PDB file of C-alpha atoms and ligand atoms in Angstrom:
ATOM      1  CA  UNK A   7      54.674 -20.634  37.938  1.00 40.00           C
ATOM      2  CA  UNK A   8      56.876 -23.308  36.133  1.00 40.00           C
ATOM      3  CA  UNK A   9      57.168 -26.929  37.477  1.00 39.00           C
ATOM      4  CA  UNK A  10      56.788 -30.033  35.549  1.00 39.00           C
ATOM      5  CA  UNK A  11      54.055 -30.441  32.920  1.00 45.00           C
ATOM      6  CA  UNK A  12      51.054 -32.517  34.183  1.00 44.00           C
ATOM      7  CA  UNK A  13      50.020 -36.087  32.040  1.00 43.00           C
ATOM      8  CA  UNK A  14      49.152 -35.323  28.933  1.00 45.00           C
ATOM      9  CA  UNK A  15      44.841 -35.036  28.936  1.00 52.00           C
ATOM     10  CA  UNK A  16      44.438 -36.175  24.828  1.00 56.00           C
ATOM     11  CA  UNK A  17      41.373 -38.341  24.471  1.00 68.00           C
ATOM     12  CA  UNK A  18      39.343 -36.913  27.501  1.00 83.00           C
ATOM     13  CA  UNK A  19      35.485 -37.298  26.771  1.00 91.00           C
ATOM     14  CA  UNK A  20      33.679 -34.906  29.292  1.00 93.00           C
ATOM     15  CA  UNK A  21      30.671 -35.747  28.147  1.00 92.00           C
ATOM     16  CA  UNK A  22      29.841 -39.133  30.451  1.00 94.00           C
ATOM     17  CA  UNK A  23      31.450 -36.172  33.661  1.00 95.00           C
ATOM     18  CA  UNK A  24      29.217 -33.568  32.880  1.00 95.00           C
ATOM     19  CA  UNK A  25      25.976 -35.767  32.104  1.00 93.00           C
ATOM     20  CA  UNK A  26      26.628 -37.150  35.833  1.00 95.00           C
ATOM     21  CA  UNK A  27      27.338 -33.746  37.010  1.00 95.00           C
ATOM     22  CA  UNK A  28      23.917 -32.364  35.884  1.00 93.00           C
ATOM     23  CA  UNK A  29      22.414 -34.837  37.457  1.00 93.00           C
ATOM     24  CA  UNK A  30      23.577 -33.726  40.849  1.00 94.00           C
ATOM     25  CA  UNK A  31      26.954 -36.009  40.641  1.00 96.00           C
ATOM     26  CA  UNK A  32      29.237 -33.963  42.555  1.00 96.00           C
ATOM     27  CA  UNK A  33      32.049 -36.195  42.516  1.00 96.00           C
ATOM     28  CA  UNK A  34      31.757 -35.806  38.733  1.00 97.00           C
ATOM     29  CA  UNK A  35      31.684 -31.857  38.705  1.00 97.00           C
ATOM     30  CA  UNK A  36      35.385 -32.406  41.206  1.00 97.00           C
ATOM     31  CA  UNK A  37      36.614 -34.137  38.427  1.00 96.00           C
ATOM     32  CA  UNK A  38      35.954 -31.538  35.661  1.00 97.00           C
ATOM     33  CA  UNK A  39      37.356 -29.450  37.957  1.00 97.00           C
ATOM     34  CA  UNK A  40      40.266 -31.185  37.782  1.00 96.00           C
ATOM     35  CA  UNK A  41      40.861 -31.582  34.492  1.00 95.00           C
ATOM     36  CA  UNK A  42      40.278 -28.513  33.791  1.00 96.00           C
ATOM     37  CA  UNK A  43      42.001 -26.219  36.739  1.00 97.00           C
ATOM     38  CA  UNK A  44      45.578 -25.961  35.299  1.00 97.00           C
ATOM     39  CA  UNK A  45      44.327 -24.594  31.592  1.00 95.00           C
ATOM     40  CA  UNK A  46      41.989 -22.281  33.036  1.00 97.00           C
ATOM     41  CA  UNK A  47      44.527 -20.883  35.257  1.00 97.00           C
ATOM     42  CA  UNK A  48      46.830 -20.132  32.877  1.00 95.00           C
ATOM     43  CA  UNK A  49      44.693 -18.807  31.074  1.00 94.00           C
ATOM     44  CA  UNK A  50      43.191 -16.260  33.090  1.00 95.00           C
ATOM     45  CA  UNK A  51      46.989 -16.023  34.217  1.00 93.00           C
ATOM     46  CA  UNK A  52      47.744 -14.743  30.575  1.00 90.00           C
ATOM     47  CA  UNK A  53      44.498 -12.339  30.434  1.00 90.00           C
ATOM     48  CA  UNK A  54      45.230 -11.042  33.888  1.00 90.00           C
ATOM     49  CA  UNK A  55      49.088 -10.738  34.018  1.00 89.00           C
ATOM     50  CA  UNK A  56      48.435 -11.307  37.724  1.00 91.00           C
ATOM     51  CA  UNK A  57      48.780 -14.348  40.432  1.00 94.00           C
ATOM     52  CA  UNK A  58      46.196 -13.186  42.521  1.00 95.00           C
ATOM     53  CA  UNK A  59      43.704 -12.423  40.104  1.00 96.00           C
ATOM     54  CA  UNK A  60      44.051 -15.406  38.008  1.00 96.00           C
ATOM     55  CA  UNK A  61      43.438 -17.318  41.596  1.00 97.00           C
ATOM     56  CA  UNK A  62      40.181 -15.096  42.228  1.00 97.00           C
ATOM     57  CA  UNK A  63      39.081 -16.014  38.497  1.00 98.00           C
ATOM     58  CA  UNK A  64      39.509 -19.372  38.688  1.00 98.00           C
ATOM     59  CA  UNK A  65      37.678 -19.918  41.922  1.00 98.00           C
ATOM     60  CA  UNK A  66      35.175 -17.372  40.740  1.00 98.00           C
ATOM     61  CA  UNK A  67      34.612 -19.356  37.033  1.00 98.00           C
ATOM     62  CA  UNK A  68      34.298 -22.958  38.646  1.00 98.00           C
ATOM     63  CA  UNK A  69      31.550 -21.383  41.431  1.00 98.00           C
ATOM     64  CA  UNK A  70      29.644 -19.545  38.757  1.00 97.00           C
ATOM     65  CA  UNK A  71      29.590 -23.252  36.193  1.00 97.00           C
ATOM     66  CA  UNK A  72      28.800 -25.032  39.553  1.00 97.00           C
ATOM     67  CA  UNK A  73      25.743 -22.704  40.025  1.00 96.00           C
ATOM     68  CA  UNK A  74      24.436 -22.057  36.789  1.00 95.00           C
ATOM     69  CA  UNK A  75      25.041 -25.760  35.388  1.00 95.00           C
ATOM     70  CA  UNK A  76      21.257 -25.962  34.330  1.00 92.00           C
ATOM     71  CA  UNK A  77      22.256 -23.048  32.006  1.00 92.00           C
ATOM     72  CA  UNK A  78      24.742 -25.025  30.081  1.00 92.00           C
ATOM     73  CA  UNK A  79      23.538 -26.169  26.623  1.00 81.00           C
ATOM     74  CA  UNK A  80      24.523 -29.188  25.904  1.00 77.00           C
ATOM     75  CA  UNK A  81      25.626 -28.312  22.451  1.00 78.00           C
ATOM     76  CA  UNK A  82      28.673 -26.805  23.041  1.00 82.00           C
ATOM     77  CA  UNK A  83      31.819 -28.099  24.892  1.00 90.00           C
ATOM     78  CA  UNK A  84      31.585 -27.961  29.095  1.00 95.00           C
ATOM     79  CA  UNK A  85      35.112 -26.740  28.564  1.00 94.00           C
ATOM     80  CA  UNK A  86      34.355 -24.103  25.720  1.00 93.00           C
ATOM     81  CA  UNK A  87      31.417 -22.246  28.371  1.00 95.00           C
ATOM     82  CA  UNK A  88      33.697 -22.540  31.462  1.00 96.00           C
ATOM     83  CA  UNK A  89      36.677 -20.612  29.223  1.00 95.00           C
ATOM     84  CA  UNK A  90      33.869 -17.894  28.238  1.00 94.00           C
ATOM     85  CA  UNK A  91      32.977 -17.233  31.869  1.00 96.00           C
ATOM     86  CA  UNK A  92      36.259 -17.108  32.768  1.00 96.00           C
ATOM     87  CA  UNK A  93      37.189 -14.657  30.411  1.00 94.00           C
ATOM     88  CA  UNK A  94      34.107 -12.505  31.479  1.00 94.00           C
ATOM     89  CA  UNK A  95      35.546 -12.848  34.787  1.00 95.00           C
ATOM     90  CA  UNK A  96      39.297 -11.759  33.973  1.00 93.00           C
ATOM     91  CA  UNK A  97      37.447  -8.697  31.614  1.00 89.00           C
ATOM     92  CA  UNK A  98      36.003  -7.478  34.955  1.00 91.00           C
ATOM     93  CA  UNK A  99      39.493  -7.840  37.189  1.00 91.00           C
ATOM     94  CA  UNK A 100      41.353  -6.161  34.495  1.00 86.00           C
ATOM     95  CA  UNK A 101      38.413  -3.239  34.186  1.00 85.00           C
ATOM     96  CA  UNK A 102      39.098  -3.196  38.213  1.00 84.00           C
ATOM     97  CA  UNK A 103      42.328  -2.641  37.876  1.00 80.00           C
ATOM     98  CA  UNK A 104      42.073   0.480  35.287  1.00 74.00           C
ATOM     99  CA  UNK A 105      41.169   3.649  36.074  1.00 63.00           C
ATOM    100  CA  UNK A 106      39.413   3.861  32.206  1.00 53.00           C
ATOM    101  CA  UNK A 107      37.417   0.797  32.722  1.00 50.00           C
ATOM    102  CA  UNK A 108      37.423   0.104  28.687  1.00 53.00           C
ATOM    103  CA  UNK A 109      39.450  -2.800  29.231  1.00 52.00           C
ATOM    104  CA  UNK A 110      38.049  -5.642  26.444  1.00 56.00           C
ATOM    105  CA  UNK A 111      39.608  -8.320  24.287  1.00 56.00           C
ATOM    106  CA  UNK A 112      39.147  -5.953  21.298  1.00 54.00           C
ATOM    107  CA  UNK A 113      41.422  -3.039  22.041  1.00 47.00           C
ATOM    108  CA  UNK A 114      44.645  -2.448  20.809  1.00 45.00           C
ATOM    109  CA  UNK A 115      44.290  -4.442  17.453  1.00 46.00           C
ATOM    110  CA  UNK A 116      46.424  -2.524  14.827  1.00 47.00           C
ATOM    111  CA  UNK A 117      44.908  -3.643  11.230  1.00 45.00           C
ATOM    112  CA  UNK A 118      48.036  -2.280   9.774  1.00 47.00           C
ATOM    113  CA  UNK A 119      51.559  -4.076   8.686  1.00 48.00           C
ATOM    114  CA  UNK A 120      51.644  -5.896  11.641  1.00 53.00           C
ATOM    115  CA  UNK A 121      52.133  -9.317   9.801  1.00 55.00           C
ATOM    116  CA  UNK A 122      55.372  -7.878   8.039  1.00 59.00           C
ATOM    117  CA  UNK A 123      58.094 -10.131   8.542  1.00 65.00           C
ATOM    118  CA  UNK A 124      61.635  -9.045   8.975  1.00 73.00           C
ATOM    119  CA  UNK A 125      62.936 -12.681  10.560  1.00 78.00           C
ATOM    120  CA  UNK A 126      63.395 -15.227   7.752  1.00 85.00           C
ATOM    121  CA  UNK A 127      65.645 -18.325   8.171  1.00 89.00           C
ATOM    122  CA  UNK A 128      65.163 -21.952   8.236  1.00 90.00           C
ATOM    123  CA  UNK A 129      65.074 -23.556  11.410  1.00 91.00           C
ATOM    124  CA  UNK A 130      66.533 -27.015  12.168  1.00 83.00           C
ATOM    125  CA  UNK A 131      64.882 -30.157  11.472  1.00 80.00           C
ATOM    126  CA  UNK A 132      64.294 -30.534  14.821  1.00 80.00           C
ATOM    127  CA  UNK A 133      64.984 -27.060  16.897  1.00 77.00           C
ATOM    128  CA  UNK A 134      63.126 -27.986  20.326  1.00 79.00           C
ATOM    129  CA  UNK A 135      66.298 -31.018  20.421  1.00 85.00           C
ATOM    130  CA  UNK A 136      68.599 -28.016  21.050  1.00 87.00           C
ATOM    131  CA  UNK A 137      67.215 -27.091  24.729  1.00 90.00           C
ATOM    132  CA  UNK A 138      66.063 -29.171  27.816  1.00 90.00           C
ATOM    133  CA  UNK A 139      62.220 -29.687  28.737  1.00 87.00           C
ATOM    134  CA  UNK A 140      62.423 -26.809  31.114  1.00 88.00           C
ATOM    135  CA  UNK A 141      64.775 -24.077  28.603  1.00 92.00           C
ATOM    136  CA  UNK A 142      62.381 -25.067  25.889  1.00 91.00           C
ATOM    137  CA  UNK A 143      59.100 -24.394  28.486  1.00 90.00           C
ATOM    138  CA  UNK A 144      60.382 -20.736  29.166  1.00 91.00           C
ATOM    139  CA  UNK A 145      61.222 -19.973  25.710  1.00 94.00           C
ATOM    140  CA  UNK A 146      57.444 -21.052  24.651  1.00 94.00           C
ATOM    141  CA  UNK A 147      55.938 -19.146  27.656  1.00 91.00           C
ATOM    142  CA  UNK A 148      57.804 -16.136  27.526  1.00 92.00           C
ATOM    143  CA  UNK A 149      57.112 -15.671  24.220  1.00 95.00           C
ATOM    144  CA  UNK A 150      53.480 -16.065  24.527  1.00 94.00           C
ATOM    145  CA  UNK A 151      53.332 -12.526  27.075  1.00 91.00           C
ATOM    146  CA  UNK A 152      55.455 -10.710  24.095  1.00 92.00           C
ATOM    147  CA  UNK A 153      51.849 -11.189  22.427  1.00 92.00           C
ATOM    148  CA  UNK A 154      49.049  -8.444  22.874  1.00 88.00           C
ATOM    149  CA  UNK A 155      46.762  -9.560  25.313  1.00 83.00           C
ATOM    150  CA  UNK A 156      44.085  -9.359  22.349  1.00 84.00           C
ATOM    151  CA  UNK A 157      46.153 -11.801  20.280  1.00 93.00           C
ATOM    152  CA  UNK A 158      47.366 -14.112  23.566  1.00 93.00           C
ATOM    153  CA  UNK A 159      44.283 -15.620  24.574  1.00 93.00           C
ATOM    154  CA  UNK A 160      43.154 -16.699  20.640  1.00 96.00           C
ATOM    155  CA  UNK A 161      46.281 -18.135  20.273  1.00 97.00           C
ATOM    156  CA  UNK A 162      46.315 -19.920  23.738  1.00 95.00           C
ATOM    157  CA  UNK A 163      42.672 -21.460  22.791  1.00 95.00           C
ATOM    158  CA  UNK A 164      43.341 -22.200  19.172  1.00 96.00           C
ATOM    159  CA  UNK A 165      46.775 -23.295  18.740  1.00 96.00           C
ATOM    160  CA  UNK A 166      47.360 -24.689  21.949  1.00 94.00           C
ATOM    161  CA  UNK A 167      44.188 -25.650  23.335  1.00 90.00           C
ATOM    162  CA  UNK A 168      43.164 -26.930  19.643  1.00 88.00           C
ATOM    163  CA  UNK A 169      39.928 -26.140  20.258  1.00 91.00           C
ATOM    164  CA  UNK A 170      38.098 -24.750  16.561  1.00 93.00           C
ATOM    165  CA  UNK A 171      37.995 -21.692  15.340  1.00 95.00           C
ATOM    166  CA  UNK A 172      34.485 -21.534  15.956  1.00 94.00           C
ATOM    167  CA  UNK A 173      34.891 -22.430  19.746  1.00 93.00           C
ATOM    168  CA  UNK A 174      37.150 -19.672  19.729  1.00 95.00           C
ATOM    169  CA  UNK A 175      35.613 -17.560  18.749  1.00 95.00           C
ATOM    170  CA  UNK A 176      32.306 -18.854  20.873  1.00 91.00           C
ATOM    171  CA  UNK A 177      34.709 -18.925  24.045  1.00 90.00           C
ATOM    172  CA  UNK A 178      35.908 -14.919  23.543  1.00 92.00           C
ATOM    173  CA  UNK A 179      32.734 -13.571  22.218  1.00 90.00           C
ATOM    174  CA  UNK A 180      34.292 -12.902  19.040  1.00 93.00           C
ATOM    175  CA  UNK A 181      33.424 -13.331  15.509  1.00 96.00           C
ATOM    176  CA  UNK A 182      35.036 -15.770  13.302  1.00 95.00           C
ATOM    177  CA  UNK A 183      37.260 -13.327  10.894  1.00 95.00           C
ATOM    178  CA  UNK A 184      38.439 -11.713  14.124  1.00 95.00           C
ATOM    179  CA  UNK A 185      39.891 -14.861  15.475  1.00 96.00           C
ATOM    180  CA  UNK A 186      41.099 -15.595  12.230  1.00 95.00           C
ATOM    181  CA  UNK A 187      43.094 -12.135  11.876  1.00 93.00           C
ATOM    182  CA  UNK A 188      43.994 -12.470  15.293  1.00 95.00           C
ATOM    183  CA  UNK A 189      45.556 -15.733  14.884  1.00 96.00           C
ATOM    184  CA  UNK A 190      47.560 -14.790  11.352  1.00 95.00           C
ATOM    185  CA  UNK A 191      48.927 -12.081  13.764  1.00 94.00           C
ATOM    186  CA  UNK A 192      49.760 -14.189  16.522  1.00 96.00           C
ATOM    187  CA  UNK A 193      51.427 -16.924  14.874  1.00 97.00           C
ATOM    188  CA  UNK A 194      52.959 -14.292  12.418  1.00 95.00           C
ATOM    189  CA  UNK A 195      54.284 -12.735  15.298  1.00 94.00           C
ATOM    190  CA  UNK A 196      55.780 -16.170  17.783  1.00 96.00           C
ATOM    191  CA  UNK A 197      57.260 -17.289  14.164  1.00 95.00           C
ATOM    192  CA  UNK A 198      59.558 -14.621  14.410  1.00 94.00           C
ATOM    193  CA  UNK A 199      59.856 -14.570  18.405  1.00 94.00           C
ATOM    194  CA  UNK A 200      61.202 -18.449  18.117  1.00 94.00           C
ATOM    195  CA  UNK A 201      63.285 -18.068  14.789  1.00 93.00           C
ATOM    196  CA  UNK A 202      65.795 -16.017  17.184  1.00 91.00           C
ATOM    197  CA  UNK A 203      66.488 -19.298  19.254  1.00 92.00           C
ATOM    198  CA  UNK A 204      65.931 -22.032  16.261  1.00 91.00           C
ATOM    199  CA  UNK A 205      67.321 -20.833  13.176  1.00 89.00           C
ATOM    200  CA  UNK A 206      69.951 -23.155  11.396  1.00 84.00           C
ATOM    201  CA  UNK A 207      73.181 -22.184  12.351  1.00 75.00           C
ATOM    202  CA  UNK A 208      75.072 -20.297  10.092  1.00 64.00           C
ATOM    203  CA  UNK A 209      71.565 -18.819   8.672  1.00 52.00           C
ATOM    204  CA  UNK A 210      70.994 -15.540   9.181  1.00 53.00           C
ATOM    205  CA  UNK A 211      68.334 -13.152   9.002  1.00 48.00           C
ATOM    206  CA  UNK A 212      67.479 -11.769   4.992  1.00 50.00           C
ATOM    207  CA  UNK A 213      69.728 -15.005   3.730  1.00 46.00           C
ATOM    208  CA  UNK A 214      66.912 -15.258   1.236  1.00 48.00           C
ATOM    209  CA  UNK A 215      66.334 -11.874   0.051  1.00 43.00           C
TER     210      UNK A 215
ATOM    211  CA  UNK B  30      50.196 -13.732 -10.196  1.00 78.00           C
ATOM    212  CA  UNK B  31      50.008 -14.012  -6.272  1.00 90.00           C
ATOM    213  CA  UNK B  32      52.038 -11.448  -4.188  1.00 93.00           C
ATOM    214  CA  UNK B  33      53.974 -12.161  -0.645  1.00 93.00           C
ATOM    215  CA  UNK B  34      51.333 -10.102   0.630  1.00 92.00           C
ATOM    216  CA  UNK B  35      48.481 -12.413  -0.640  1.00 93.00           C
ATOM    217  CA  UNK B  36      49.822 -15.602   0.689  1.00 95.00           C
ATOM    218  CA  UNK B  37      50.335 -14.368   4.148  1.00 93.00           C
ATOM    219  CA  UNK B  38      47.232 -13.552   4.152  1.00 93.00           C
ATOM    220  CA  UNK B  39      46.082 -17.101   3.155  1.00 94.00           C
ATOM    221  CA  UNK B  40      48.881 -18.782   5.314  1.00 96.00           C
ATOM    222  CA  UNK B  41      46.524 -19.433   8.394  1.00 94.00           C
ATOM    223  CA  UNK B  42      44.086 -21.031   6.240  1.00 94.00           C
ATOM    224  CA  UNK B  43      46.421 -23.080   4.154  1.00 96.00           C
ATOM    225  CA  UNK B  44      48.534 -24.007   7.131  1.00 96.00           C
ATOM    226  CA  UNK B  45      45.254 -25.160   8.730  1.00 94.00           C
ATOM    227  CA  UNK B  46      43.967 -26.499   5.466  1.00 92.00           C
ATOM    228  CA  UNK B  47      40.983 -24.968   5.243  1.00 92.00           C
ATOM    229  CA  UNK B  48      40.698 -23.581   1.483  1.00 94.00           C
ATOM    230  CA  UNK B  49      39.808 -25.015  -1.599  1.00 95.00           C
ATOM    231  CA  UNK B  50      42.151 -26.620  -4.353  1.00 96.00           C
ATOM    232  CA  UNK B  51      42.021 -23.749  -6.306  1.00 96.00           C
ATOM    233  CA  UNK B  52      43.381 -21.276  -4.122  1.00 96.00           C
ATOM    234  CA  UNK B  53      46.019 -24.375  -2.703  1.00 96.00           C
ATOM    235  CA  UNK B  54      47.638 -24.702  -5.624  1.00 96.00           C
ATOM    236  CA  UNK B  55      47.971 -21.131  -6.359  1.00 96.00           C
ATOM    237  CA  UNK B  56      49.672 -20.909  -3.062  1.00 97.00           C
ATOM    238  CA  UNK B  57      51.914 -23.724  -3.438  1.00 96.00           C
ATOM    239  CA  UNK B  58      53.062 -22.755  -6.589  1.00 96.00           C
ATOM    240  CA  UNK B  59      53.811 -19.211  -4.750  1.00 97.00           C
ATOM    241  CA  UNK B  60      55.885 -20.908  -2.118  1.00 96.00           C
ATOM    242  CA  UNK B  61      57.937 -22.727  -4.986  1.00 96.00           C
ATOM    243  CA  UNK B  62      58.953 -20.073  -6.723  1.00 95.00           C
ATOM    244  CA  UNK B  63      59.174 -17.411  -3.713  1.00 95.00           C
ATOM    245  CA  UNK B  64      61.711 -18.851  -1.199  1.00 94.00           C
ATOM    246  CA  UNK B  65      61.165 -16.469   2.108  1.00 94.00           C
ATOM    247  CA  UNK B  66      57.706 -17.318   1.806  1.00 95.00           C
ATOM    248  CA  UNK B  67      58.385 -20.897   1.870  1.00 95.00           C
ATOM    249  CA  UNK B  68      60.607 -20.451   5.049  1.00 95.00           C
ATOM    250  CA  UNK B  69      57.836 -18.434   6.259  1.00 95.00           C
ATOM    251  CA  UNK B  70      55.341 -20.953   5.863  1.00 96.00           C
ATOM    252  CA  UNK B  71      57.503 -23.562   7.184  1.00 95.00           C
ATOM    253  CA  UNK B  72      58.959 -22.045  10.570  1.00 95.00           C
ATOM    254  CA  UNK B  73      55.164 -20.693  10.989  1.00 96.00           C
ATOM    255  CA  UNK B  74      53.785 -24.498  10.660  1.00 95.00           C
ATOM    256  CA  UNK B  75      56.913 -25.587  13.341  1.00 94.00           C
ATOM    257  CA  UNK B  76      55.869 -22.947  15.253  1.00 95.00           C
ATOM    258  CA  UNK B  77      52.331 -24.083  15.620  1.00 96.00           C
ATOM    259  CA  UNK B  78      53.073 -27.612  15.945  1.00 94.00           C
ATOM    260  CA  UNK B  79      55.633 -26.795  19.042  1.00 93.00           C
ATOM    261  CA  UNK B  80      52.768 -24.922  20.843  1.00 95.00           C
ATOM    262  CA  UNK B  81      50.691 -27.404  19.740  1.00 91.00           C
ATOM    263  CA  UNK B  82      49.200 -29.123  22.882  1.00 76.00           C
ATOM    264  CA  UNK B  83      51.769 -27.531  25.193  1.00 87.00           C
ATOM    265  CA  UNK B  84      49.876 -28.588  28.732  1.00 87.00           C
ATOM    266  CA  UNK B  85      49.548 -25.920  31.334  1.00 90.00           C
ATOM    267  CA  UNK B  86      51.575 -25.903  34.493  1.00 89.00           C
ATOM    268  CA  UNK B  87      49.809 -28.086  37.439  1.00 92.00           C
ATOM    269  CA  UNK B  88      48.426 -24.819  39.639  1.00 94.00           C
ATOM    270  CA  UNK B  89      50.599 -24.464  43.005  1.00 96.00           C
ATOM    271  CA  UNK B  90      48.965 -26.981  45.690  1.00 96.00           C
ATOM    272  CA  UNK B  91      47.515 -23.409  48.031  1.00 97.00           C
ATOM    273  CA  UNK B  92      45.867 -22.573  44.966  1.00 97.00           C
ATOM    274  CA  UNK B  93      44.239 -26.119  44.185  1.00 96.00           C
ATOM    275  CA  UNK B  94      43.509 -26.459  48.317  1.00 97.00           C
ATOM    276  CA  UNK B  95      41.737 -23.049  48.141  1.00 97.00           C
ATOM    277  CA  UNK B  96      39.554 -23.989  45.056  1.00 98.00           C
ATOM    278  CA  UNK B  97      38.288 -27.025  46.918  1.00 97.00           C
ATOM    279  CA  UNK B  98      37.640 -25.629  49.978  1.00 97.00           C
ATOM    280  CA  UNK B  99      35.172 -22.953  48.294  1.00 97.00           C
ATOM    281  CA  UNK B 100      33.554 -25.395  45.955  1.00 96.00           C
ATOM    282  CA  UNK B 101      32.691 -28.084  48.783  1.00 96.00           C
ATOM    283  CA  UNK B 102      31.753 -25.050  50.771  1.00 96.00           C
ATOM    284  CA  UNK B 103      28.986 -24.458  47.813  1.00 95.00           C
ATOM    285  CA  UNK B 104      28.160 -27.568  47.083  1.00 95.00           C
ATOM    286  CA  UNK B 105      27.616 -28.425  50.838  1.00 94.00           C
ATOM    287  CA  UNK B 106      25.331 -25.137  50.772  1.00 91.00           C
ATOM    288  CA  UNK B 107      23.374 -26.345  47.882  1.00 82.00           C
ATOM    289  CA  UNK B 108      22.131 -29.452  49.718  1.00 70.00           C
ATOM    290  CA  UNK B 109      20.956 -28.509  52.371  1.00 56.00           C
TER     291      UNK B 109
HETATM  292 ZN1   ZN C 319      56.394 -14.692  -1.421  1.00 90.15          ZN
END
């Protein structure tokens, strides 16, 4: 799963791609495609837990936008309606999968004191300096699948997506205070994760209290 | 007087700056006088802007060949 990061994709308008591509522009619909491949494979990746799955979604979301293009409104993102299909489609592997088919992104959410904190120390000025590209990579990844599933895929879209809270919540089905609970709980919850690798030295855990 | 609980439940919010003046200043004067909360706030703003833009993996090259072939398979279809 891990190589090197592809080019950055900051200042991509789709707009002028998916104009042409309504039009019957095929080349342009190739080139949403690819710009757009690598996220929603991860992503369906993270909902999925499962290669395979997350190949069948991502073939299965880019089909289904391909076909149903005339069904896009224009006044959303291309890219926020190709992450809510794709979701759909990862719901239904997932729902496959289970024998209790009441798999959704709303199970599992504990209301409770899941935003207590028991980490708290300062990090470093700059903490990412301490490991390489790649050390730094699997740290950030593999503390991503500690989330629940139901926390993962806001925090994936909001944080580091950066698409809105309102997208987010458009892209899941979900209303706004759930992705905003959702991502207190997620970012609550990687704060601690990453404090264990970069906290100052010498700082330790309750050094506040 | 604001509790620990209070601003953590604000911190999303004020770390994305989306709350009045009011309530900002209530919550900054919390994080001056309550020190884990201001370590709290600030490792929880690093931690956003680490993730921040992280860019996905290039998918293996089998997986990218496969996703062509079936979408010039469809769009081939749809032409005709
Ligand atoms: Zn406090």
């Amino acid at each position: 799963m891990h190589s090197t990061p592809v080019p950055s994709q900051a200042g991509f308008d789709e707009a002028p791609f998916v104009a042409q591509a309504r039009k019957g522009d095929d080349r342009a619909f190739a080139e949403l495609v690819k710009r757009y491949e690598a996220k929603i494979f991860r992503l369906a990746q993270h909902i999925t837990q499962n290669r395979e799955d997350a190949e069948d979604v991502l073939q299965e979301t880019f089909l289904r936008a391909y076909e149903h293009l005339d069904q896009f409104q224009g006044n959303s993102k291309f890219y926020t309606w190709i992450v809510r299909i794709a979701v759909n489609q990862a719901l239904m592997k997932l729902r496959r999968r289970r024998t209790d088919k009441s798999v959704s992104l709303d199970e599992s959410i504990d209301t409770g004191e899941d935003t207590v904190t028991r980490e708290i120390a300062a990090w470093d000025e700059d903490p990412e300096q301490r490991f390489s590209r790649e050390e730094l990579g699997e740290i950030l990844d593999s503390a991503i699948q500690t989330l629940a599933p139901a926390y993962r895929s806001v925090f994936l879209l909001r944080d580091v997506d950066d698409l809105s809270t309102e997208e987010t919540a458009e892209a899941l089905g979900l209303s706004v205070p759930a992705v905003k609970s959702r991502l207190l709980r997620a970012r609550l919850q990687l704060r601690e994760k990453l404090t264990r690798y970069f906290k100052r030295k010498g700082d330790d855990a309750f050094a506040y209290m | 007087m604001l509790t620990c609980k209070d601003f953590l439940a604000e911190l999303s919010d004020y770390l994305d700056e989306r709350i009045d003046a009011e309530l900002r200043a209530k919550l900054e004067r919390h994080i001056t006088e309550c020190p884990n909360c201001w370590v709290i706030a600030d490792t929880t703003k690093k931690t956003i802007q680490i993730y921040k833009g992280m860019e996905p993996y290039p998918i293996p090259s089998d997986v990218e060949t496969r996703l062509m072939k079936a979408l010039e398979k469809k769009m081939a279809a749809k032409q005709r």
